[in-house]
Amino acid sequence: MKNSLTEELLVSLSADKPSISPKFFYDDVGSHLFDVITLLDEYYPTRTEKWIMNAYRREIADAVTHCDILVDLGAGNCAKGSQLFTSIKPKQYRALDISKEYLEAAVADLQKQFPQIEMSAHAIDLSLPLTFPELQALRKVFFYPGSSIGNFDPEKADQFFINLTQECYGNGGLLIGVDLVKDTQTLNLAYNDPLGVTAAFNLNALLNVNRLIGSNFKLQDWEHYAFYNTSQSRIEMHLRARSDVQVTLPGNGSQDHVISFSAGDLIHTENSYKYTQEHFVEKLGRAGFTKIQCWTDPNKHFLVCFANA
Ligand code: AVJ
């Protein structure tokens, strides 16, 4: 495991545009820091999506019609998925996420509260094609909240949607949340909170990488840098070198790798794409979804859609 991660990070950090994948945000500390981010006044997406899901729970349940299995594609602590149990009444709940351990505890707890729903937890890498042939005969609702789709580059998002339309086998749909384009100030504040929690979340990726591969990033050498790239319609998060710095990635039995950065150099850690409702609905339609129904909040900050396939 360590070897392949070292290889992956050596390639991404040595590239012309150095980067660390956003998956490295989510060690135990990073997962808890993200939970804190969702409580910040400046970070509106989580609470706005929750408002929409509550305000339109009846309309969403009517759009779904009925659900044999709810497939939670980024389940995390299953808090969002479980909010759907009383409205769409799934017979089964399949929770998917990167770390199975974190999931299993949450699902075990939920199973006690909802014994009538057959539950299971599975590790999944969403960067790989999904396949659920065993679910073909069931009416499936794929759930992908939180604007996690924003982490995908637009072309990868298209592939993800096409894959899901195929896995619906004409009997299911996708319930998805996405952050909408809005004024730059609101967007920048959501990723540059004055308390510095997002900065800690970003910097913590370096500590996680050090732990995973034995590198020697020092937090004091780097600073959080996030901005809204208007032309690309995305928030970009980076770590910026405060001065000239060298980082060592241990070789596996071979020579250690030393990577040099100059003051001001950037390591890209995340894109968070923002869509207009028109563009997002058109994107879902182009992937093969039909009968796309959407709901938003009074400020049109966030969008929830149910798309049939
Ligand atoms: C969990 C990927 C949707 O992009 O807004 C929050 C992660 N990054 N603050 C997002 C995040 C910085 C979040 N997603």
mmCIF file of C-alpha atoms and ligand atoms in Angstrom:
data_model
loop_
_atom_site.group_PDB
_atom_site.id
_atom_site.type_symbol
_atom_site.label_atom_id
_atom_site.label_comp_id
_atom_site.label_asym_id
_atom_site.label_seq_id
_atom_site.Cartn_x
_atom_site.Cartn_y
_atom_site.Cartn_z
ATOM 1 C CA MET A 1 0.000 0.000 0.000
ATOM 2 C CA LYS A 2 2.762 2.410 1.041
ATOM 3 C CA ASN A 3 4.725 1.731 -2.179
ATOM 4 C CA SER A 4 1.810 2.471 -4.515
ATOM 5 C CA LEU A 5 0.844 5.610 -2.575
ATOM 6 C CA THR A 6 4.467 6.763 -2.657
ATOM 7 C CA GLU A 7 4.555 6.193 -6.407
ATOM 8 C CA GLU A 8 1.226 8.026 -6.905
ATOM 9 C CA LEU A 9 2.357 10.994 -4.793
ATOM 10 C CA LEU A 10 5.830 11.106 -6.344
ATOM 11 C CA VAL A 11 4.190 11.466 -9.777
ATOM 12 C CA SER A 12 1.607 14.040 -8.685
ATOM 13 C CA LEU A 13 4.093 16.144 -6.663
ATOM 14 C CA SER A 14 6.787 16.084 -9.377
ATOM 15 C CA ALA A 15 4.391 17.176 -12.146
ATOM 16 C CA ASP A 16 4.671 20.603 -13.811
ATOM 17 C CA LYS A 17 1.583 21.514 -11.775
ATOM 18 C CA PRO A 18 2.174 19.674 -8.459
ATOM 19 C CA SER A 19 -0.933 18.229 -6.792
ATOM 20 C CA ILE A 20 -2.171 16.050 -3.947
ATOM 21 C CA SER A 21 -5.490 14.245 -4.519
ATOM 22 C CA PRO A 22 -8.432 15.456 -2.348
ATOM 23 C CA LYS A 23 -8.799 11.861 -1.120
ATOM 24 C CA PHE A 24 -5.847 12.612 1.192
ATOM 25 C CA PHE A 25 -7.976 15.166 3.085
ATOM 26 C CA TYR A 26 -10.051 12.439 4.715
ATOM 27 C CA ASP A 27 -8.004 10.769 7.429
ATOM 28 C CA ASP A 28 -9.698 10.727 10.851
ATOM 29 C CA VAL A 29 -8.670 14.333 11.667
ATOM 30 C CA GLY A 30 -9.605 15.554 8.181
ATOM 31 C CA SER A 31 -13.028 13.867 8.314
ATOM 32 C CA HIS A 32 -13.759 15.565 11.629
ATOM 33 C CA LEU A 33 -12.440 18.914 10.332
ATOM 34 C CA PHE A 34 -14.844 18.603 7.382
ATOM 35 C CA ASP A 35 -17.699 17.945 9.820
ATOM 36 C CA VAL A 36 -16.720 21.223 11.563
ATOM 37 C CA ILE A 37 -16.590 23.057 8.210
ATOM 38 C CA THR A 38 -20.239 22.078 7.614
ATOM 39 C CA LEU A 39 -21.167 23.932 10.839
ATOM 40 C CA LEU A 40 -19.490 27.222 9.830
ATOM 41 C CA ASP A 41 -21.742 30.206 8.922
ATOM 42 C CA GLU A 42 -19.608 30.803 5.825
ATOM 43 C CA TYR A 43 -19.995 27.222 4.519
ATOM 44 C CA TYR A 44 -23.603 27.337 3.282
ATOM 45 C CA PRO A 45 -23.770 24.137 1.055
ATOM 46 C CA THR A 46 -24.570 21.512 3.735
ATOM 47 C CA ARG A 47 -27.284 23.459 5.571
ATOM 48 C CA THR A 48 -28.817 24.745 2.316
ATOM 49 C CA GLU A 49 -29.052 21.226 0.852
ATOM 50 C CA LYS A 50 -30.619 20.028 4.118
ATOM 51 C CA TRP A 51 -33.204 22.852 3.946
ATOM 52 C CA ILE A 52 -34.119 21.902 0.353
ATOM 53 C CA MET A 53 -34.392 18.176 1.183
ATOM 54 C CA ASN A 54 -36.726 18.983 4.110
ATOM 55 C CA ALA A 55 -38.795 21.662 2.363
ATOM 56 C CA TYR A 56 -39.439 19.383 -0.663
ATOM 57 C CA ARG A 57 -39.346 15.942 0.985
ATOM 58 C CA ARG A 58 -42.876 15.115 -0.272
ATOM 59 C CA GLU A 59 -42.133 16.278 -3.836
ATOM 60 C CA ILE A 60 -38.854 14.308 -3.846
ATOM 61 C CA ALA A 61 -40.619 11.176 -2.549
ATOM 62 C CA ASP A 62 -43.286 11.584 -5.263
ATOM 63 C CA ALA A 63 -40.572 11.969 -7.932
ATOM 64 C CA VAL A 64 -38.837 8.792 -6.708
ATOM 65 C CA THR A 65 -42.287 6.977 -6.651
ATOM 66 C CA HIS A 66 -40.897 3.881 -4.884
ATOM 67 C CA CYS A 67 -37.458 2.618 -3.892
ATOM 68 C CA ASP A 68 -36.301 -0.975 -3.445
ATOM 69 C CA ILE A 69 -32.715 0.012 -2.655
ATOM 70 C CA LEU A 70 -31.110 3.321 -1.696
ATOM 71 C CA VAL A 71 -27.455 3.273 -2.831
ATOM 72 C CA ASP A 72 -25.601 5.981 -0.897
ATOM 73 C CA LEU A 73 -22.565 6.788 -3.040
ATOM 74 C CA GLY A 74 -20.669 8.942 -0.595
ATOM 75 C CA ALA A 75 -22.234 7.808 2.645
ATOM 76 C CA GLY A 76 -19.691 9.229 5.146
ATOM 77 C CA ASN A 77 -21.456 8.931 8.514
ATOM 78 C CA CYS A 78 -24.780 8.021 6.755
ATOM 79 C CA ALA A 79 -26.463 11.065 8.341
ATOM 80 C CA LYS A 80 -27.784 12.388 5.023
ATOM 81 C CA GLY A 81 -28.840 8.998 3.640
ATOM 82 C CA SER A 82 -30.768 8.076 6.775
ATOM 83 C CA GLN A 83 -32.815 11.315 6.479
ATOM 84 C CA LEU A 84 -34.445 9.717 3.413
ATOM 85 C CA PHE A 85 -35.636 6.528 5.130
ATOM 86 C CA THR A 86 -39.025 7.887 6.297
ATOM 87 C CA SER A 87 -39.859 9.668 3.017
ATOM 88 C CA ILE A 88 -38.751 7.250 0.269
ATOM 89 C CA LYS A 89 -39.020 4.122 2.483
ATOM 90 C CA PRO A 90 -36.294 1.955 0.873
ATOM 91 C CA LYS A 91 -36.458 -1.800 1.497
ATOM 92 C CA GLN A 92 -32.640 -1.929 1.390
ATOM 93 C CA TYR A 93 -29.836 0.556 2.115
ATOM 94 C CA ARG A 94 -26.348 0.104 0.655
ATOM 95 C CA ALA A 95 -23.795 2.547 2.095
ATOM 96 C CA LEU A 96 -20.664 3.104 -0.010
ATOM 97 C CA ASP A 97 -17.534 5.113 0.809
ATOM 98 C CA ILE A 98 -13.754 4.996 0.679
ATOM 99 C CA SER A 99 -13.213 3.795 4.251
ATOM 100 C CA LYS A 100 -15.310 0.751 5.146
ATOM 101 C CA GLU A 101 -14.461 0.824 8.887
ATOM 102 C CA TYR A 102 -15.918 4.316 9.348
ATOM 103 C CA LEU A 103 -19.010 3.144 7.434
ATOM 104 C CA GLU A 104 -19.598 -0.157 9.202
ATOM 105 C CA ALA A 105 -19.937 1.519 12.603
ATOM 106 C CA ALA A 106 -22.487 4.025 11.242
ATOM 107 C CA VAL A 107 -24.485 1.326 9.410
ATOM 108 C CA ALA A 108 -24.518 -0.975 12.470
ATOM 109 C CA ASP A 109 -25.977 1.890 14.494
ATOM 110 C CA LEU A 110 -28.611 2.666 11.834
ATOM 111 C CA GLN A 111 -29.563 -1.004 11.496
ATOM 112 C CA LYS A 112 -30.655 -0.988 15.157
ATOM 113 C CA GLN A 113 -32.842 2.079 14.544
ATOM 114 C CA PHE A 114 -34.361 0.722 11.304
ATOM 115 C CA PRO A 115 -34.498 -3.095 11.638
ATOM 116 C CA GLN A 116 -37.014 -3.286 8.758
ATOM 117 C CA ILE A 117 -34.409 -2.003 6.245
ATOM 118 C CA GLU A 118 -31.774 -4.494 5.063
ATOM 119 C CA MET A 119 -28.453 -2.587 5.322
ATOM 120 C CA SER A 120 -24.878 -3.179 4.141
ATOM 121 C CA ALA A 121 -21.599 -1.208 3.982
ATOM 122 C CA HIS A 122 -19.117 -1.461 1.111
ATOM 123 C CA ALA A 123 -15.731 0.147 0.346
ATOM 124 C CA ILE A 124 -15.764 1.892 -3.040
ATOM 125 C CA ASP A 125 -13.442 3.995 -5.199
ATOM 126 C CA LEU A 126 -15.719 6.387 -7.111
ATOM 127 C CA SER A 127 -12.926 7.138 -9.589
ATOM 128 C CA LEU A 128 -13.546 3.621 -10.997
ATOM 129 C CA PRO A 129 -16.643 2.565 -13.000
ATOM 130 C CA LEU A 130 -19.522 1.368 -10.819
ATOM 131 C CA THR A 131 -21.303 -1.910 -11.534
ATOM 132 C CA PHE A 132 -24.285 -3.372 -9.687
ATOM 133 C CA PRO A 133 -25.631 -6.189 -11.925
ATOM 134 C CA GLU A 134 -27.164 -7.861 -8.878
ATOM 135 C CA LEU A 135 -29.481 -4.851 -8.493
ATOM 136 C CA GLN A 136 -30.804 -4.937 -12.067
ATOM 137 C CA ALA A 137 -34.350 -6.038 -11.173
ATOM 138 C CA LEU A 138 -34.673 -3.622 -8.242
ATOM 139 C CA ARG A 139 -35.845 0.002 -8.373
ATOM 140 C CA LYS A 140 -32.639 1.797 -7.403
ATOM 141 C CA VAL A 141 -32.128 5.326 -6.080
ATOM 142 C CA PHE A 142 -28.490 6.412 -6.265
ATOM 143 C CA PHE A 143 -27.887 9.187 -3.730
ATOM 144 C CA TYR A 144 -24.993 11.602 -4.225
ATOM 145 C CA PRO A 145 -25.436 14.705 -2.035
ATOM 146 C CA GLY A 146 -23.195 17.520 -0.848
ATOM 147 C CA SER A 147 -21.989 18.678 -4.284
ATOM 148 C CA SER A 148 -19.344 15.956 -4.127
ATOM 149 C CA ILE A 149 -19.854 15.830 -7.900
ATOM 150 C CA GLY A 150 -18.008 19.178 -7.864
ATOM 151 C CA ASN A 151 -14.745 17.365 -7.168
ATOM 152 C CA PHE A 152 -14.986 15.678 -10.573
ATOM 153 C CA ASP A 153 -13.570 17.489 -13.605
ATOM 154 C CA PRO A 154 -16.556 18.084 -15.937
ATOM 155 C CA GLU A 155 -15.567 15.317 -18.366
ATOM 156 C CA LYS A 156 -15.195 12.811 -15.496
ATOM 157 C CA ALA A 157 -18.601 13.931 -14.190
ATOM 158 C CA ASP A 158 -20.084 13.138 -17.622
ATOM 159 C CA GLN A 159 -18.559 9.632 -17.507
ATOM 160 C CA PHE A 160 -19.833 9.157 -13.950
ATOM 161 C CA PHE A 161 -23.382 10.100 -15.026
ATOM 162 C CA ILE A 162 -23.316 7.852 -18.094
ATOM 163 C CA ASN A 163 -22.125 4.958 -15.911
ATOM 164 C CA LEU A 164 -25.020 5.578 -13.475
ATOM 165 C CA THR A 165 -27.652 5.735 -16.235
ATOM 166 C CA GLN A 166 -26.409 2.315 -17.376
ATOM 167 C CA GLU A 167 -26.521 0.935 -13.807
ATOM 168 C CA CYS A 168 -30.129 2.091 -13.448
ATOM 169 C CA TYR A 169 -31.163 -0.534 -16.079
ATOM 170 C CA GLY A 170 -34.215 1.577 -16.831
ATOM 171 C CA ASN A 171 -35.496 1.155 -13.286
ATOM 172 C CA GLY A 172 -34.147 3.848 -11.021
ATOM 173 C CA GLY A 173 -32.683 7.288 -10.778
ATOM 174 C CA LEU A 174 -30.144 9.630 -9.226
ATOM 175 C CA LEU A 175 -30.879 11.981 -6.330
ATOM 176 C CA ILE A 176 -28.044 14.495 -6.356
ATOM 177 C CA GLY A 177 -27.071 17.815 -4.774
ATOM 178 C CA VAL A 178 -24.885 20.407 -6.517
ATOM 179 C CA ASP A 179 -23.560 23.824 -5.563
ATOM 180 C CA LEU A 180 -24.710 26.639 -7.844
ATOM 181 C CA VAL A 181 -22.742 29.494 -9.388
ATOM 182 C CA LYS A 182 -23.109 32.647 -7.252
ATOM 183 C CA ASP A 183 -21.271 35.843 -6.292
ATOM 184 C CA THR A 184 -17.510 35.452 -5.903
ATOM 185 C CA GLN A 185 -17.449 36.877 -2.375
ATOM 186 C CA THR A 186 -19.852 34.232 -1.009
ATOM 187 C CA LEU A 187 -17.907 31.483 -2.748
ATOM 188 C CA ASN A 188 -14.492 32.690 -1.595
ATOM 189 C CA LEU A 189 -15.695 33.079 2.007
ATOM 190 C CA ALA A 190 -17.023 29.484 2.036
ATOM 191 C CA TYR A 191 -13.472 28.226 1.377
ATOM 192 C CA ASN A 192 -11.583 30.896 3.360
ATOM 193 C CA ASP A 193 -13.442 30.980 6.655
ATOM 194 C CA PRO A 194 -11.969 33.541 9.107
ATOM 195 C CA LEU A 195 -11.707 30.861 11.837
ATOM 196 C CA GLY A 196 -9.211 28.985 9.638
ATOM 197 C CA VAL A 197 -10.897 25.558 9.733
ATOM 198 C CA THR A 198 -10.703 25.175 5.938
ATOM 199 C CA ALA A 199 -7.030 26.140 6.088
ATOM 200 C CA ALA A 200 -6.472 23.425 8.723
ATOM 201 C CA PHE A 201 -8.456 20.932 6.590
ATOM 202 C CA ASN A 202 -6.228 21.752 3.594
ATOM 203 C CA LEU A 203 -2.931 21.681 5.536
ATOM 204 C CA ASN A 204 -3.868 18.451 7.314
ATOM 205 C CA ALA A 205 -3.503 16.628 3.964
ATOM 206 C CA LEU A 206 0.276 17.140 4.378
ATOM 207 C CA LEU A 207 0.239 15.475 7.806
ATOM 208 C CA ASN A 208 -1.795 12.588 6.366
ATOM 209 C CA VAL A 209 0.669 12.159 3.486
ATOM 210 C CA ASN A 210 3.609 12.252 5.951
ATOM 211 C CA ARG A 211 1.921 9.509 7.979
ATOM 212 C CA LEU A 212 1.073 7.393 4.943
ATOM 213 C CA ILE A 213 4.407 7.497 3.095
ATOM 214 C CA GLY A 214 6.955 8.877 5.568
ATOM 215 C CA SER A 215 7.501 12.224 3.782
ATOM 216 C CA ASN A 216 8.653 15.248 5.803
ATOM 217 C CA PHE A 217 6.306 18.101 4.902
ATOM 218 C CA LYS A 218 6.414 20.802 7.615
ATOM 219 C CA LEU A 219 3.144 22.707 8.125
ATOM 220 C CA GLN A 220 4.947 25.986 8.826
ATOM 221 C CA ASP A 221 6.410 25.877 5.280
ATOM 222 C CA TRP A 222 2.945 26.023 3.643
ATOM 223 C CA GLU A 223 -0.144 28.232 3.629
ATOM 224 C CA HIS A 224 -3.773 27.674 2.578
ATOM 225 C CA TYR A 225 -4.678 29.392 -0.713
ATOM 226 C CA ALA A 226 -8.196 29.098 -2.158
ATOM 227 C CA PHE A 227 -9.917 31.235 -4.795
ATOM 228 C CA TYR A 228 -12.862 31.160 -7.198
ATOM 229 C CA ASN A 229 -11.645 30.647 -10.775
ATOM 230 C CA THR A 230 -14.485 32.404 -12.595
ATOM 231 C CA SER A 231 -13.535 31.296 -16.099
ATOM 232 C CA GLN A 232 -13.427 27.640 -14.986
ATOM 233 C CA SER A 233 -16.450 28.019 -12.682
ATOM 234 C CA ARG A 234 -14.626 26.313 -9.813
ATOM 235 C CA ILE A 235 -13.143 26.954 -6.402
ATOM 236 C CA GLU A 236 -9.486 25.921 -6.486
ATOM 237 C CA MET A 237 -7.709 24.944 -3.263
ATOM 238 C CA HIS A 238 -3.906 24.960 -3.132
ATOM 239 C CA LEU A 239 -1.097 24.859 -0.595
ATOM 240 C CA ARG A 240 1.438 27.646 -1.272
ATOM 241 C CA ALA A 241 5.135 27.444 -0.264
ATOM 242 C CA ARG A 242 5.997 30.294 2.116
ATOM 243 C CA SER A 243 9.701 30.029 1.171
ATOM 244 C CA ASP A 244 12.090 27.804 -0.818
ATOM 245 C CA VAL A 245 11.611 24.313 0.633
ATOM 246 C CA GLN A 246 12.706 20.742 -0.059
ATOM 247 C CA VAL A 247 10.550 17.706 0.702
ATOM 248 C CA THR A 248 11.878 14.137 0.918
ATOM 249 C CA LEU A 249 9.770 11.137 -0.103
ATOM 250 C CA PRO A 250 11.474 7.929 1.096
ATOM 251 C CA GLY A 251 12.491 5.591 -1.724
ATOM 252 C CA ASN A 252 11.368 1.985 -1.223
ATOM 253 C CA GLY A 253 14.815 0.479 -0.799
ATOM 254 C CA SER A 254 16.083 2.790 -3.535
ATOM 255 C CA GLN A 255 17.289 6.392 -3.417
ATOM 256 C CA ASP A 256 15.076 8.831 -1.473
ATOM 257 C CA HIS A 257 13.282 11.363 -3.685
ATOM 258 C CA VAL A 258 13.888 15.053 -2.913
ATOM 259 C CA ILE A 259 11.425 17.521 -4.447
ATOM 260 C CA SER A 260 12.304 21.242 -4.390
ATOM 261 C CA PHE A 261 9.710 24.028 -4.259
ATOM 262 C CA SER A 262 10.356 27.781 -4.559
ATOM 263 C CA ALA A 263 8.576 30.408 -2.470
ATOM 264 C CA GLY A 264 5.103 30.922 -3.943
ATOM 265 C CA ASP A 265 4.954 27.517 -5.655
ATOM 266 C CA LEU A 266 1.557 25.825 -5.423
ATOM 267 C CA ILE A 267 0.439 22.266 -4.666
ATOM 268 C CA HIS A 268 -3.121 21.890 -5.981
ATOM 269 C CA THR A 269 -5.359 19.945 -3.564
ATOM 270 C CA GLU A 270 -8.959 20.324 -4.788
ATOM 271 C CA ASN A 271 -11.342 21.677 -7.413
ATOM 272 C CA SER A 272 -14.929 22.305 -6.425
ATOM 273 C CA TYR A 273 -16.930 23.004 -9.610
ATOM 274 C CA LYS A 274 -20.049 25.196 -9.468
ATOM 275 C CA TYR A 275 -22.894 24.834 -12.018
ATOM 276 C CA THR A 276 -25.897 26.837 -13.177
ATOM 277 C CA GLN A 277 -29.190 24.931 -12.988
ATOM 278 C CA GLU A 278 -29.536 25.099 -16.787
ATOM 279 C CA HIS A 279 -26.045 23.699 -17.379
ATOM 280 C CA PHE A 280 -26.418 20.927 -14.777
ATOM 281 C CA VAL A 281 -29.809 19.748 -16.096
ATOM 282 C CA GLU A 282 -28.435 19.786 -19.645
ATOM 283 C CA LYS A 283 -25.441 17.720 -18.414
ATOM 284 C CA LEU A 284 -27.699 15.115 -16.802
ATOM 285 C CA GLY A 285 -29.843 14.947 -19.948
ATOM 286 C CA ARG A 286 -26.811 14.523 -22.193
ATOM 287 C CA ALA A 287 -25.723 11.532 -20.072
ATOM 288 C CA GLY A 288 -29.072 9.844 -20.733
ATOM 289 C CA PHE A 289 -31.167 10.791 -17.699
ATOM 290 C CA THR A 290 -34.799 11.701 -18.413
ATOM 291 C CA LYS A 291 -37.599 13.391 -16.495
ATOM 292 C CA ILE A 292 -35.217 15.545 -14.406
ATOM 293 C CA GLN A 293 -36.925 17.350 -11.539
ATOM 294 C CA CYS A 294 -35.070 20.013 -9.516
ATOM 295 C CA TRP A 295 -35.590 21.999 -6.332
ATOM 296 C CA THR A 296 -33.634 24.985 -4.990
ATOM 297 C CA ASP A 297 -33.616 27.370 -2.038
ATOM 298 C CA PRO A 298 -34.999 30.952 -2.045
ATOM 299 C CA ASN A 299 -31.481 32.373 -2.637
ATOM 300 C CA LYS A 300 -30.810 29.847 -5.428
ATOM 301 C CA HIS A 301 -27.546 28.946 -3.707
ATOM 302 C CA PHE A 302 -27.865 25.144 -4.054
ATOM 303 C CA LEU A 303 -29.733 22.624 -6.235
ATOM 304 C CA VAL A 304 -31.200 19.165 -5.607
ATOM 305 C CA CYS A 305 -32.303 17.071 -8.604
ATOM 306 C CA PHE A 306 -33.944 13.691 -9.102
ATOM 307 C CA ALA A 307 -33.140 12.293 -12.548
ATOM 308 C CA ASN A 308 -34.744 9.088 -13.883
ATOM 309 C CA ALA A 309 -32.924 6.547 -16.032
HETATM 310 C C1 AVJ B 1 -17.152 17.536 0.252
HETATM 311 C C2 AVJ B 1 -16.047 17.976 -1.819
HETATM 312 C C3 AVJ B 1 -18.294 18.800 -1.473
HETATM 313 O O1 AVJ B 1 -16.006 20.808 -2.344
HETATM 314 O O2 AVJ B 1 -17.205 21.972 -0.898
HETATM 315 C C4 AVJ B 1 -15.215 21.798 1.841
HETATM 316 C C5 AVJ B 1 -15.098 19.695 0.364
HETATM 317 N N1 AVJ B 1 -13.460 21.550 0.587
HETATM 318 N N2 AVJ B 1 -14.391 22.839 2.062
HETATM 319 C C6 AVJ B 1 -16.560 20.961 -1.231
HETATM 320 C C7 AVJ B 1 -14.602 21.012 0.912
HETATM 321 C C8 AVJ B 1 -13.313 22.690 1.300
HETATM 322 C C9 AVJ B 1 -16.506 19.831 -0.221
HETATM 323 N N3 AVJ B 1 -16.988 18.533 -0.836
#
